[in-house]
Coordinates of C-alpha atoms in Angstrom, one line a residue:
M679 CA -19.4 37.0 48.8
P680 CA -17.9 35.0 45.5
G681 CA -17.3 31.4 46.4
P682 CA -13.1 29.9 46.7
L683 CA -11.4 29.3 43.5
R684 CA -11.3 26.1 41.9
S685 CA -7.9 24.8 41.1
L686 CA -9.1 21.9 39.5
P687 CA -11.8 21.8 37.4
P688 CA -15.6 20.7 38.0
P689 CA -16.1 16.8 38.8
N690 CA -17.7 15.0 35.6
K691 CA -19.9 12.6 38.2
K692 CA -23.5 14.1 37.6
R693 CA -25.1 15.3 40.9
K694 CA -27.6 12.6 41.8
I695 CA -31.3 14.1 40.9
Q696 CA -34.3 12.3 43.1
D697 CA -36.6 10.1 41.1
D698 CA -40.0 11.4 40.6
P699 CA -42.2 8.7 42.7
Q700 CA -45.3 9.6 40.4
T701 CA -43.5 8.6 37.5
M702 CA -42.1 5.5 39.1
Q703 CA -46.0 4.5 40.4
L704 CA -47.3 5.1 37.1
I705 CA -44.9 2.9 35.1
Q706 CA -45.9 0.3 37.8
R707 CA -49.5 0.6 37.4
L708 CA -49.5 0.3 33.3
E709 CA -47.4 -2.7 33.9
A710 CA -49.8 -4.5 36.2
D711 CA -52.6 -3.6 34.0
L712 CA -51.2 -4.9 31.1
T713 CA -50.0 -8.2 32.9
E714 CA -53.7 -8.7 33.9
A715 CA -55.1 -7.8 30.3
I716 CA -52.5 -10.4 29.0
S717 CA -53.8 -12.8 31.2
T718 CA -57.4 -11.9 30.4
N719 CA -57.1 -11.3 26.7
S720 CA -58.2 -7.6 27.0
S721 CA -57.3 -4.4 25.7
L722 CA -53.5 -3.9 25.7
N723 CA -53.8 0.0 25.0
P724 CA -52.0 1.1 27.9
L725 CA -48.9 -0.6 26.1
A726 CA -49.0 2.9 24.4
D727 CA -48.5 4.9 27.2
L728 CA -46.0 2.8 28.6
L729 CA -44.2 3.0 25.6
D730 CA -44.8 6.9 25.2
L731 CA -43.4 7.3 29.0
A732 CA -40.2 5.0 28.2
L733 CA -39.2 7.5 25.3
R734 CA -39.9 10.6 27.2
S735 CA -38.2 9.8 30.3
K736 CA -34.9 11.7 30.6
E737 CA -33.7 10.4 33.8
A738 CA -31.6 7.0 33.6
S739 CA -33.4 5.6 36.7
E740 CA -37.0 6.5 35.2
T741 CA -35.9 5.3 31.7
S742 CA -34.3 1.4 32.8
K743 CA -37.6 1.5 34.6
A744 CA -39.5 2.1 31.8
I745 CA -37.7 -0.4 29.3
Y746 CA -37.8 -3.6 31.9
A747 CA -41.3 -3.3 32.0
L748 CA -42.2 -3.1 28.6
Y749 CA -39.6 -6.0 28.5
R750 CA -41.7 -8.0 31.0
V751 CA -44.9 -7.3 29.1
F752 CA -43.7 -8.2 25.8
V753 CA -42.4 -11.5 27.0
L754 CA -45.5 -12.2 28.4
I755 CA -47.2 -11.3 25.2
I756 CA -44.7 -13.3 23.2
S757 CA -46.0 -16.0 25.4
A758 CA -49.0 -16.1 24.9
E759 CA -48.6 -16.4 21.0
K760 CA -50.5 -12.8 20.4
L761 CA -47.6 -12.4 17.7
G762 CA -47.8 -15.3 16.0
L763 CA -48.7 -16.4 12.9
G764 CA -52.5 -17.2 11.5
G765 CA -55.9 -15.6 13.1
D766 CA -58.7 -14.0 11.5
E767 CA -59.0 -10.1 10.2
A768 CA -59.5 -8.6 13.6
A769 CA -56.6 -11.0 15.1
K770 CA -54.2 -9.4 12.4
V771 CA -54.9 -6.1 12.9
V772 CA -54.2 -6.4 17.0
K773 CA -50.9 -8.1 15.8
T774 CA -49.8 -5.3 13.2
W775 CA -50.3 -3.1 16.2
L776 CA -48.6 -4.5 18.5
W777 CA -45.7 -5.4 16.1
D778 CA -45.5 -1.7 15.4
R779 CA -45.0 -1.0 19.1
L780 CA -42.6 -3.6 19.6
N781 CA -40.5 -2.0 16.8
A782 CA -40.4 1.0 18.4
Y783 CA -39.2 -0.3 21.7
V784 CA -36.2 -2.1 19.7
D785 CA -35.3 0.8 17.7
F786 CA -35.5 2.4 21.2
L787 CA -33.3 0.1 22.8
G788 CA -30.6 0.1 19.7
G789 CA -30.1 3.7 20.5
L790 CA -29.4 3.1 24.3
L791 CA -26.5 1.1 23.0
K792 CA -24.6 4.4 22.4
D793 CA -26.4 6.2 25.7
Q794 CA -24.1 8.1 28.1
E795 CA -25.1 5.9 31.1
K796 CA -23.3 2.6 31.0
T797 CA -26.3 0.7 32.8
L798 CA -28.2 1.7 29.9
R799 CA -26.0 0.4 27.6
I800 CA -25.4 -3.0 29.1
S801 CA -29.4 -3.2 30.1
A802 CA -30.6 -2.8 26.4
L803 CA -28.2 -5.2 24.7
Q804 CA -29.2 -8.0 27.2
I805 CA -32.5 -7.2 26.8
L806 CA -32.4 -7.1 23.1
F807 CA -31.0 -10.6 23.1
S808 CA -33.3 -11.9 25.2
L809 CA -36.0 -10.6 23.6
Q810 CA -34.5 -12.6 20.7
K811 CA -34.4 -15.8 22.4
H812 CA -38.2 -15.7 23.2
L813 CA -39.3 -14.6 19.9
S814 CA -37.0 -17.4 17.8
T815 CA -38.7 -19.9 20.6
S816 CA -42.4 -18.7 20.0
Y817 CA -41.3 -18.7 15.8
S818 CA -40.3 -22.4 16.0
K819 CA -43.8 -23.0 17.9
S820 CA -45.7 -21.7 15.2
V821 CA -43.4 -23.7 12.4
P822 CA -43.2 -27.1 13.9
S823 CA -41.1 -28.5 11.2
Q824 CA -37.8 -27.5 11.8
P825 CA -36.1 -24.8 14.4
Q826 CA -36.9 -21.3 13.1
F827 CA -34.1 -18.2 13.9
H828 CA -35.8 -14.7 13.9
N829 CA -34.3 -13.2 11.5
S830 CA -36.0 -9.8 11.2
H831 CA -34.9 -8.7 15.0
F832 CA -31.5 -9.9 14.6
R833 CA -30.9 -8.0 11.6
K834 CA -31.9 -5.0 13.4
I835 CA -29.2 -6.1 16.5
V836 CA -26.8 -6.3 13.6
S837 CA -27.3 -3.0 12.5
F838 CA -27.4 -1.5 15.7
L839 CA -24.2 -3.1 16.9
L840 CA -22.2 -1.4 13.1
L841 CA -23.9 1.5 12.4
C842 CA -24.4 2.4 16.1
P843 CA -27.7 4.8 16.0
P844 CA -27.8 7.8 18.5
S845 CA -29.6 7.8 21.5
T846 CA -33.1 9.7 21.6
R847 CA -32.5 10.3 25.1
H848 CA -29.3 13.0 24.3
R849 CA -29.8 13.5 20.6
A850 CA -27.1 16.9 20.4
T851 CA -24.3 15.5 22.2
Q852 CA -24.0 11.9 20.1
K853 CA -21.6 12.3 17.1
D854 CA -19.1 9.5 17.4
A855 CA -21.1 6.2 15.7
T856 CA -18.3 3.9 16.6
I857 CA -18.9 1.1 19.1
D858 CA -18.6 1.7 22.8
P859 CA -15.9 -0.5 24.5
D860 CA -18.5 -1.9 27.5
V861 CA -21.1 -3.1 24.5
L862 CA -18.4 -4.6 23.0
H863 CA -17.0 -6.4 25.9
Q864 CA -20.2 -7.5 26.8
F865 CA -21.5 -8.6 23.2
H866 CA -18.3 -10.5 22.9
E867 CA -17.7 -12.4 26.6
T868 CA -21.8 -13.4 26.6
W869 CA -22.9 -14.1 22.7
F870 CA -20.2 -13.8 19.9
S871 CA -17.3 -15.7 21.2
I872 CA -19.7 -18.3 23.3
Y873 CA -22.8 -19.4 20.8
D874 CA -22.0 -20.6 17.6
D875 CA -25.7 -19.8 16.3
I876 CA -25.0 -16.0 17.2
R877 CA -21.7 -15.9 16.0
W878 CA -23.0 -17.4 12.1
F879 CA -26.1 -15.3 12.0
F880 CA -23.7 -12.0 13.0
L881 CA -21.2 -13.0 10.2
R882 CA -23.8 -13.5 7.5
D883 CA -26.0 -10.6 8.1
A884 CA -22.9 -8.5 8.7
A885 CA -21.7 -9.2 5.5
T886 CA -25.2 -8.6 3.6
L887 CA -25.1 -4.9 5.6
L888 CA -21.5 -4.3 4.5
N889 CA -22.3 -4.9 0.9
S890 CA -25.8 -3.1 1.1
T891 CA -24.5 0.2 2.5
S892 CA -21.6 2.8 1.1
P893 CA -18.5 4.1 2.6
Q894 CA -20.3 7.9 2.4
T895 CA -23.3 7.1 4.7
S896 CA -21.9 4.8 7.2
P897 CA -17.8 5.6 6.9
K898 CA -17.7 4.0 10.8
L899 CA -19.3 0.2 9.7
P900 CA -15.9 -1.0 9.1
H901 CA -14.4 0.4 12.2
N902 CA -16.9 -1.4 14.0
L903 CA -16.9 -4.9 12.3
L904 CA -13.2 -4.8 12.7
A905 CA -13.5 -4.2 16.0
I906 CA -16.0 -7.3 16.8
L907 CA -13.6 -9.8 14.5
E908 CA -10.3 -9.1 15.7
C909 CA -11.7 -9.8 18.9
L910 CA -12.5 -13.2 18.1
K911 CA -10.3 -15.6 19.8
T912 CA -12.1 -18.9 19.0
F913 CA -13.6 -20.3 16.2
P914 CA -14.5 -24.3 15.5
T915 CA -12.3 -26.7 13.6
E916 CA -13.9 -29.6 14.2
K917 CA -17.5 -30.5 14.1
S918 CA -17.8 -31.7 17.3
E919 CA -16.7 -28.1 18.5
I920 CA -20.5 -26.4 17.1
N921 CA -22.5 -27.2 20.1
S922 CA -23.5 -24.0 21.8
W923 CA -27.0 -22.3 21.6
W924 CA -28.3 -19.3 22.3
V925 CA -31.8 -20.4 20.7
S926 CA -31.9 -24.0 22.2
E927 CA -34.1 -25.2 19.5
M928 CA -30.9 -24.9 17.4
G929 CA -29.2 -27.5 18.9
A930 CA -31.1 -30.8 18.0
K931 CA -30.1 -32.3 15.7
P932 CA -31.0 -31.7 11.7
P933 CA -31.8 -34.1 9.4
K934 CA -28.9 -35.5 6.8
P935 CA -28.7 -32.8 3.7
K936 CA -30.7 -33.9 0.7
R937 CA -28.1 -34.3 -2.4
V938 CA -29.2 -34.6 -6.2
S939 CA -28.3 -37.9 -7.5
K940 CA -26.2 -37.5 -10.7
K941 CA -28.4 -40.0 -12.4
G942 CA -31.4 -38.8 -13.2
G943 CA -31.4 -35.5 -11.6
E944 CA -33.9 -37.1 -8.4
V945 CA -33.4 -36.1 -5.0
V946 CA -32.1 -38.6 -2.6
S947 CA -30.6 -38.7 0.7
S948 CA -26.7 -38.8 1.3
E949 CA -27.1 -41.5 3.4
D950 CA -28.9 -43.7 1.1
E951 CA -26.7 -42.4 -1.8
K952 CA -24.1 -45.1 -2.3
E953 CA -21.3 -45.2 -5.2
P954 CA -21.8 -48.0 -7.5
Q955 CA -18.8 -50.3 -6.9
N956 CA -17.5 -52.5 -10.1
E957 CA -14.7 -55.2 -9.1
G958 CA -13.9 -55.7 -12.1
D959 CA -13.2 -52.0 -13.2
E960 CA -11.4 -51.3 -10.7
D961 CA -7.9 -52.4 -12.1
D962 CA -9.0 -50.7 -15.3
W963 CA -6.6 -48.4 -16.1
R964 CA -8.3 -47.2 -19.1
K965 CA -11.2 -45.9 -17.3
F966 CA -8.3 -42.7 -16.4
F967 CA -8.4 -41.6 -20.2
D968 CA -11.9 -42.3 -20.6
E969 CA -14.0 -39.3 -21.1
E970 CA -17.8 -39.0 -18.8
P971 CA -20.6 -38.8 -21.3
V972 CA -22.5 -35.0 -21.1
A973 CA -26.0 -35.1 -20.2
K974 CA -27.2 -32.3 -21.9
E975 CA -30.8 -32.1 -20.1
D976 CA -29.3 -32.4 -16.9
K977 CA -28.8 -28.9 -15.7
L978 CA -26.8 -29.4 -12.8
Q979 CA -23.7 -30.7 -14.3
G980 CA -22.6 -27.3 -15.2
P981 CA -19.5 -26.2 -13.0
G982 CA -21.9 -23.5 -10.8
A983 CA -24.0 -26.0 -9.7
R984 CA -24.6 -27.2 -6.1
L985 CA -24.9 -30.9 -5.4
H986 CA -25.8 -29.6 -1.6
K987 CA -28.6 -27.4 -0.6
L988 CA -28.7 -26.9 3.0
T989 CA -31.6 -25.4 5.0
I990 CA -30.8 -23.1 8.0
H991 CA -30.9 -25.5 11.0
Q992 CA -28.7 -27.9 8.5
S993 CA -25.9 -24.7 8.3
L994 CA -25.6 -24.2 11.7
H995 CA -24.9 -27.6 12.0
A996 CA -22.4 -27.8 9.4
L997 CA -18.5 -27.1 9.7
A998 CA -18.3 -25.5 6.0
S999 CA -21.1 -23.3 6.5
H1000 CA -19.6 -21.4 9.5
R1001 CA -16.3 -21.0 7.5
A1002 CA -18.2 -20.2 4.4
V1003 CA -20.0 -17.1 6.6
F1004 CA -16.3 -16.2 8.0
T1005 CA -14.9 -16.2 4.6
R1006 CA -17.8 -13.7 3.5
A1007 CA -17.8 -11.6 6.1
W1008 CA -13.6 -10.7 5.7
L1009 CA -13.7 -10.9 2.2
S1010 CA -16.5 -8.0 2.1
L1011 CA -14.6 -6.1 4.9
L1012 CA -10.8 -6.5 3.3
P1013 CA -11.8 -3.8 0.5
R1014 CA -13.5 -1.5 2.5
L1015 CA -10.4 -1.3 5.0
S1016 CA -8.3 0.7 1.7
I1017 CA -11.4 2.7 0.8
I1018 CA -11.2 4.7 4.3
E1019 CA -9.0 7.8 3.8
K1020 CA -8.5 8.8 7.2
D1021 CA -8.1 5.6 9.2
G1022 CA -7.1 3.3 6.4
K1023 CA -3.9 2.6 7.3
A1024 CA -4.7 2.1 11.0
L1025 CA -7.4 -0.3 10.4
T1026 CA -5.3 -2.5 7.6
T1027 CA -2.4 -2.8 10.3
R1028 CA -5.0 -4.1 12.7
A1029 CA -6.2 -6.5 10.5
L1030 CA -3.1 -7.8 9.3
N1031 CA -1.9 -8.0 13.3
I1032 CA -4.2 -11.0 13.5
M1033 CA -4.4 -12.0 9.3
H1034 CA -1.7 -14.7 9.5
R1035 CA -2.8 -16.7 12.8
G1036 CA -7.0 -15.5 13.2
V1037 CA -8.0 -15.2 9.8
I1038 CA -6.1 -17.3 7.2
P1039 CA -6.5 -20.9 8.5
H1040 CA -10.2 -20.5 9.0
L1041 CA -11.2 -19.0 4.9
T1042 CA -12.5 -21.5 3.1
R1043 CA -9.8 -20.9 0.2
P1044 CA -6.9 -18.6 1.7
V1045 CA -5.8 -17.8 -1.5
L1046 CA -8.9 -15.4 -2.1
V1047 CA -7.1 -12.9 0.5
M1048 CA -3.9 -13.0 -2.1
D1049 CA -4.6 -9.9 -3.7
W1050 CA -5.3 -8.1 -0.6
V1051 CA -2.0 -9.2 0.8
G1052 CA -0.2 -8.8 -1.9
A1053 CA -1.5 -5.0 -2.1
S1054 CA -0.3 -4.4 1.0
V1055 CA 2.9 -5.9 1.2
D1056 CA 3.2 -3.4 -1.8
Y1057 CA 2.6 -0.6 -0.1
G1058 CA 5.7 -0.9 2.1
G1059 CA 6.6 0.8 6.0
T1060 CA 4.8 -0.7 8.8
V1061 CA 1.5 -2.5 6.6
G1062 CA 4.3 -4.1 4.3
L1063 CA 6.0 -5.8 7.0
L1064 CA 2.9 -6.7 8.9
A1065 CA 1.8 -8.4 5.6
L1066 CA 5.0 -10.7 5.2
N1067 CA 3.6 -12.6 7.8
A1068 CA 0.3 -13.7 6.0
L1069 CA 2.4 -13.5 2.6
F1070 CA 4.6 -16.2 4.2
V1071 CA 1.6 -18.2 5.4
L1072 CA 0.1 -18.7 1.8
M1073 CA 3.6 -19.3 0.4
N1074 CA 4.3 -22.1 3.1
E1075 CA 1.4 -23.6 3.5
Y1076 CA -1.2 -23.1 0.7
N1077 CA 1.5 -23.0 -2.5
L1078 CA 1.3 -19.5 -3.3
D1079 CA 3.5 -18.5 -6.1
Y1080 CA 4.7 -14.5 -5.5
P1081 CA 7.0 -13.7 -8.1
S1082 CA 10.4 -11.8 -7.5
F1083 CA 10.0 -12.5 -3.6
Y1084 CA 13.5 -12.0 -2.6
T1085 CA 13.6 -8.1 -4.6
R1086 CA 10.5 -7.3 -2.7
L1087 CA 12.1 -8.4 0.9
Y1088 CA 15.1 -6.5 0.0
A1089 CA 13.1 -3.5 -0.7
F1090 CA 12.0 -3.2 2.8
L1091 CA 15.7 -2.8 3.8
D1092 CA 15.2 1.1 4.0
R1093 CA 16.8 3.5 6.5
D1094 CA 13.6 3.0 8.5
V1095 CA 13.2 -0.4 8.9
L1096 CA 16.0 -0.3 12.2
H1097 CA 13.5 2.2 13.7
L1098 CA 10.3 0.8 13.6
K1099 CA 8.3 -0.8 16.0
H1100 CA 8.0 -4.2 14.2
R1101 CA 11.8 -4.8 13.4
A1102 CA 11.6 -7.7 16.1
R1103 CA 8.8 -9.7 13.4
F1104 CA 10.8 -8.3 10.6
F1105 CA 14.1 -9.9 11.9
R1106 CA 11.9 -13.4 12.8
M1107 CA 10.5 -13.6 9.1
T1108 CA 13.4 -12.6 7.6
E1109 CA 15.9 -15.1 9.0
L1110 CA 13.1 -17.6 8.3
F1111 CA 13.6 -16.5 4.5
L1112 CA 16.9 -16.7 4.4
S1113 CA 17.6 -19.7 6.1
S1114 CA 17.3 -21.8 3.2
T1115 CA 21.0 -23.3 2.3
H1116 CA 20.2 -23.6 -1.6
L1117 CA 19.9 -19.3 -1.8
P1118 CA 22.6 -17.9 -3.8
A1119 CA 25.4 -16.3 -2.3
N1120 CA 25.2 -13.4 -3.6
L1121 CA 21.5 -12.8 -2.9
L1122 CA 22.8 -13.5 0.8
A1123 CA 25.9 -10.8 0.7
S1124 CA 23.5 -8.1 -0.5
F1125 CA 21.2 -8.6 2.6
V1126 CA 23.9 -9.0 4.9
K1127 CA 25.5 -5.7 3.3
R1128 CA 22.3 -3.8 3.3
L1129 CA 21.8 -4.2 7.0
S1130 CA 25.6 -4.1 7.6
R1131 CA 25.2 -0.3 6.0
L1132 CA 22.1 0.5 7.6
S1133 CA 23.2 -0.2 10.9
L1134 CA 25.5 3.1 10.7
T1135 CA 22.8 5.1 11.6
A1136 CA 20.7 2.2 14.1
P1137 CA 20.0 2.3 17.4
P1138 CA 22.1 0.6 19.7
A1139 CA 19.1 -2.1 20.2
A1140 CA 19.0 -2.7 16.2
I1141 CA 22.6 -2.7 16.1
I1142 CA 22.4 -5.8 18.6
M1143 CA 19.7 -7.4 16.5
V1144 CA 21.9 -7.1 13.1
V1145 CA 25.0 -8.5 14.7
P1146 CA 24.2 -12.0 15.4
F1147 CA 21.8 -12.2 12.4
T1148 CA 24.9 -11.6 10.5
Y1149 CA 26.7 -13.8 12.1
N1150 CA 24.6 -16.7 11.6
I1151 CA 24.3 -16.3 7.7
L1152 CA 27.8 -16.3 7.8
K1153 CA 28.0 -19.5 9.5
R1154 CA 25.4 -21.1 7.6
H1155 CA 26.9 -19.7 4.2
P1156 CA 30.9 -20.1 4.7
A1157 CA 31.0 -18.5 1.0
L1158 CA 30.7 -15.2 2.6
M1159 CA 33.3 -15.8 4.9
S1160 CA 35.5 -13.5 2.3
M1161 CA 33.4 -10.4 3.2
I1162 CA 34.7 -10.1 7.0
H1163 CA 38.3 -10.9 5.8
R1164 CA 39.0 -8.3 2.8
A1165 CA 42.2 -6.4 3.4
D1166 CA 40.3 -2.8 1.8
S1167 CA 38.1 -3.0 4.3
E1168 CA 39.7 -0.1 6.1
N1169 CA 39.1 1.9 2.8
P1170 CA 35.2 2.1 2.5
S1171 CA 36.0 4.8 -0.7
N1172 CA 36.8 1.9 -2.8
D1173 CA 33.9 0.0 -1.7
P1174 CA 32.1 -1.6 -4.9
F1175 CA 28.9 -2.1 -3.4
L1176 CA 25.9 -0.9 -5.5
P1177 CA 23.5 0.8 -2.5
D1178 CA 21.0 1.9 -5.3
E1179 CA 20.4 -1.5 -7.4
A1180 CA 17.0 -2.8 -6.6
D1181 CA 18.2 -6.3 -7.9
P1182 CA 20.1 -8.1 -5.0
L1183 CA 21.5 -10.2 -7.5
H1184 CA 23.2 -7.6 -8.9
T1185 CA 24.4 -5.5 -6.0
Q1186 CA 28.0 -6.8 -6.2
A1187 CA 27.8 -7.1 -2.4
H1188 CA 30.1 -10.3 -2.7
L1189 CA 32.7 -8.3 -3.6
S1190 CA 32.5 -5.5 -1.2
S1191 CA 33.1 -6.6 2.8
L1192 CA 31.5 -5.7 6.2
W1193 CA 33.4 -2.5 7.3
E1194 CA 30.3 -0.9 9.0
L1195 CA 30.6 -3.8 11.1
L1196 CA 34.1 -3.6 11.8
S1197 CA 33.5 0.2 12.9
H1198 CA 31.3 -1.0 15.7
R1199 CA 34.3 -2.1 17.6
S1200 CA 34.4 1.6 18.6
H1201 CA 31.0 2.2 19.6
Y1202 CA 30.2 4.1 22.6
H1203 CA 27.7 1.7 24.0
A1204 CA 29.9 -1.2 25.4
S1205 CA 27.7 -3.9 24.5
V1206 CA 27.6 -3.1 21.1
A1207 CA 31.2 -2.7 21.1
T1208 CA 31.8 -6.4 22.7
L1209 CA 29.3 -8.1 20.9
V1210 CA 30.8 -7.1 16.9
K1211 CA 34.1 -8.8 18.7
I1212 CA 33.0 -12.1 17.4
F1213 CA 33.5 -11.4 14.2
S1214 CA 37.6 -11.0 15.1
E1215 CA 37.1 -14.5 16.5
A1216 CA 37.4 -18.2 15.3
F1217 CA 33.6 -18.9 14.1
T1218 CA 33.4 -22.0 16.1
K1219 CA 30.5 -20.6 18.3
P1220 CA 26.9 -22.6 17.1
S1221 CA 24.3 -20.2 16.0
Y1222 CA 22.7 -17.5 17.6
A1223 CA 19.3 -17.6 19.5
M1224 CA 17.8 -14.5 17.4
E1225 CA 14.9 -14.8 20.4
D1226 CA 17.7 -13.6 22.6
F1227 CA 18.4 -10.4 21.2
L1228 CA 14.9 -8.9 19.3
D1229 CA 13.5 -7.8 22.3
H1230 CA 15.8 -5.3 23.2
T1231 CA 15.0 -1.8 23.7
Y1232 CA 16.4 1.6 25.0
G1233 CA 15.0 0.7 28.5
T1234 CA 16.6 -2.9 28.6
L1235 CA 19.9 -2.2 27.8
F1236 CA 20.1 0.8 30.3
E1237 CA 18.7 -1.8 33.0
T1238 CA 21.3 -4.1 31.8
E1239 CA 23.8 -1.6 32.5
A1240 CA 23.0 -0.5 35.9
N1241 CA 22.6 -3.5 37.2
R1242 CA 26.2 -5.1 35.9
K1243 CA 28.4 -5.6 38.3
I1244 CA 31.3 -3.5 38.6
K1245 CA 34.8 -5.1 39.1
K1246 CA 36.8 -2.3 38.9
D1247 CA 35.8 1.3 39.9
P1248 CA 36.0 3.5 37.1
P1249 CA 38.1 6.8 37.1
F1250 CA 35.7 9.6 38.0
S1251 CA 38.2 13.0 38.8
L1252 CA 40.3 14.5 36.5
E1253 CA 43.1 16.5 38.2
M1254 CA 44.3 19.8 36.4
G1255 CA 46.2 22.5 37.6
Q1256 CA 45.9 26.0 37.6
D1257 CA 47.7 26.8 34.4
K1258 CA 46.6 24.1 32.9
M1259 CA 43.6 24.6 30.1
M1260 CA 40.8 22.2 28.9
F1261 CA 40.3 24.0 25.6
P1262 CA 43.5 26.1 24.7
L1263 CA 42.8 29.7 23.2
A1264 CA 44.2 31.9 20.5
P1265 CA 47.1 34.0 21.2
E1266 CA 45.0 37.0 21.0
D1267 CA 41.9 35.7 23.1
K1268 CA 44.6 35.4 25.9
I1269 CA 44.1 37.9 28.7
E1270 CA 46.7 37.4 31.6
R1271 CA 46.6 38.8 35.2
E1272 CA 48.9 38.8 37.7
V1273 CA 47.3 37.4 41.4
G1274 CA 49.3 37.3 44.0
G1275 CA 53.0 36.7 42.6
E1276 CA 51.3 34.5 39.5
V1277 CA 50.1 34.5 36.3
H1278 CA 46.3 33.8 35.2
V1279 CA 44.8 33.1 32.0
E1280 CA 41.5 34.5 31.4
G1281 CA 38.9 34.0 29.0
D1282 CA 38.3 30.1 29.0
V1283 CA 35.0 30.0 30.3
V1284 CA 34.6 26.4 30.0
S1285 CA 37.8 25.7 31.7
E1286 CA 37.1 28.3 34.5
L1287 CA 33.8 25.9 35.5
W1288 CA 36.5 23.0 36.1
L1289 CA 38.7 24.9 38.5
F1290 CA 37.1 24.3 41.8
A1291 CA 39.9 26.1 44.2

């Protein structure tokens, strides 16, 4: 007999399968044998069997048991210095074999970052970073002159996070090469946003990987890198903030950097080098006009010469070095955001959302992103609106000269600007751009007139932004008051405004009037009609705070009306006689019928809906 029909799809939760006790016992036995072999310095051949068992396991519990067993074994191998440098030929052969096993294990862990099981993804990430610490510590012991960071292993971790290779446990089901949210969150909260050495090496190696791969072979790499960078909420702004290390050996204070002296080219310590001081020349004004002699044999005096050469250890403790790798990572990423055809606009929007507050302040030279930001502004639409924030920061804080800025800003005032999600940000920036009292009156009149014209088709929430915005400009620039006092405002056909003119200085808006705002006195929404009445009153009120009007939506307007206290009950009924018609009919459509001595007119279907007798 067939079972009952399901009204819901089958559950996604998989049925728990009983673990094979023989496999679990075999893993434990192999781990015990390897632990004893390491302590007695005997054969490590069971390592290949344990690794093969982990690669062939299909159940998540068996895989988890095997990878943790391998982790403990490899930690013992690393701690016993069996992977270190030096040794005879036989020792080198054994080390090569062990490195091959370790690399295969690491590659398997990298694939588990895209596994279907969340526990395996998180466990693989934790093991990878724990191995990074143990390998770096062992490497530092082999090279006692200075602390070491195991670069080759960390490059693999960066590759796993950005390229997202598929899991070998489920090859057929892994098609998406984007980083999983739980892996991204774990990486951020545990390492990337906490430890300075992890952040420095990741930014450096991510830029290298991005520059060495093509968009065709790794289309999701920019997406993954942006997902990691946009979550970075903390970045050192002072040298004292560089104080957290995943590899503890890196926290040791490095020696002073060596500097190439200008005299003779010898290498001296920066703390020993002293500038020659001559009190007699200190007040000599002629030295500012004398040209310094150029040494022909001194090749380090060229424009591209580097006077400071820092080691990796010194770079990790230098704030300028952290800013340099951060800048290189972003400058490598930004051009790739425009190359991607499918996700280019969405990724550019995400980058612009954090550009002004999370990227530009930490760049070595913020003007390096000038071309990319300018191209985003020229793109227009939502991308252009978001790029205005970054452009303003570059102009205001870094003296960027952007030609025809107000002409470009005026071009944003199209029919879509009052319907976009980011219109509140646009009004914040535009009010700031037009706040100067030194701007020409005809330029400001063009902005006010264009917004007034666009308000005719704008939603109520957008009109509520336009009205106080216009009031503030008129209050700040009394020369524009004639736009609300002209007598021809009732006749829009005589409007001299040129809406198709691209230059805001030649639109003749200062000769026009704001009849569009006057028409909103009859707006269907009571809040809009009431707010527009401020133009009919004396301008004695102070300027409006735009922040009070920028967050209005249909939802907030409805909530305001629903919670309004009604002082007088509105009428809610309409009395009409039986012989009255709401919509009169043409004489030929009337059908008169006598019922009970009274004449009724039939044919008006709408009127009959309102007769409840």
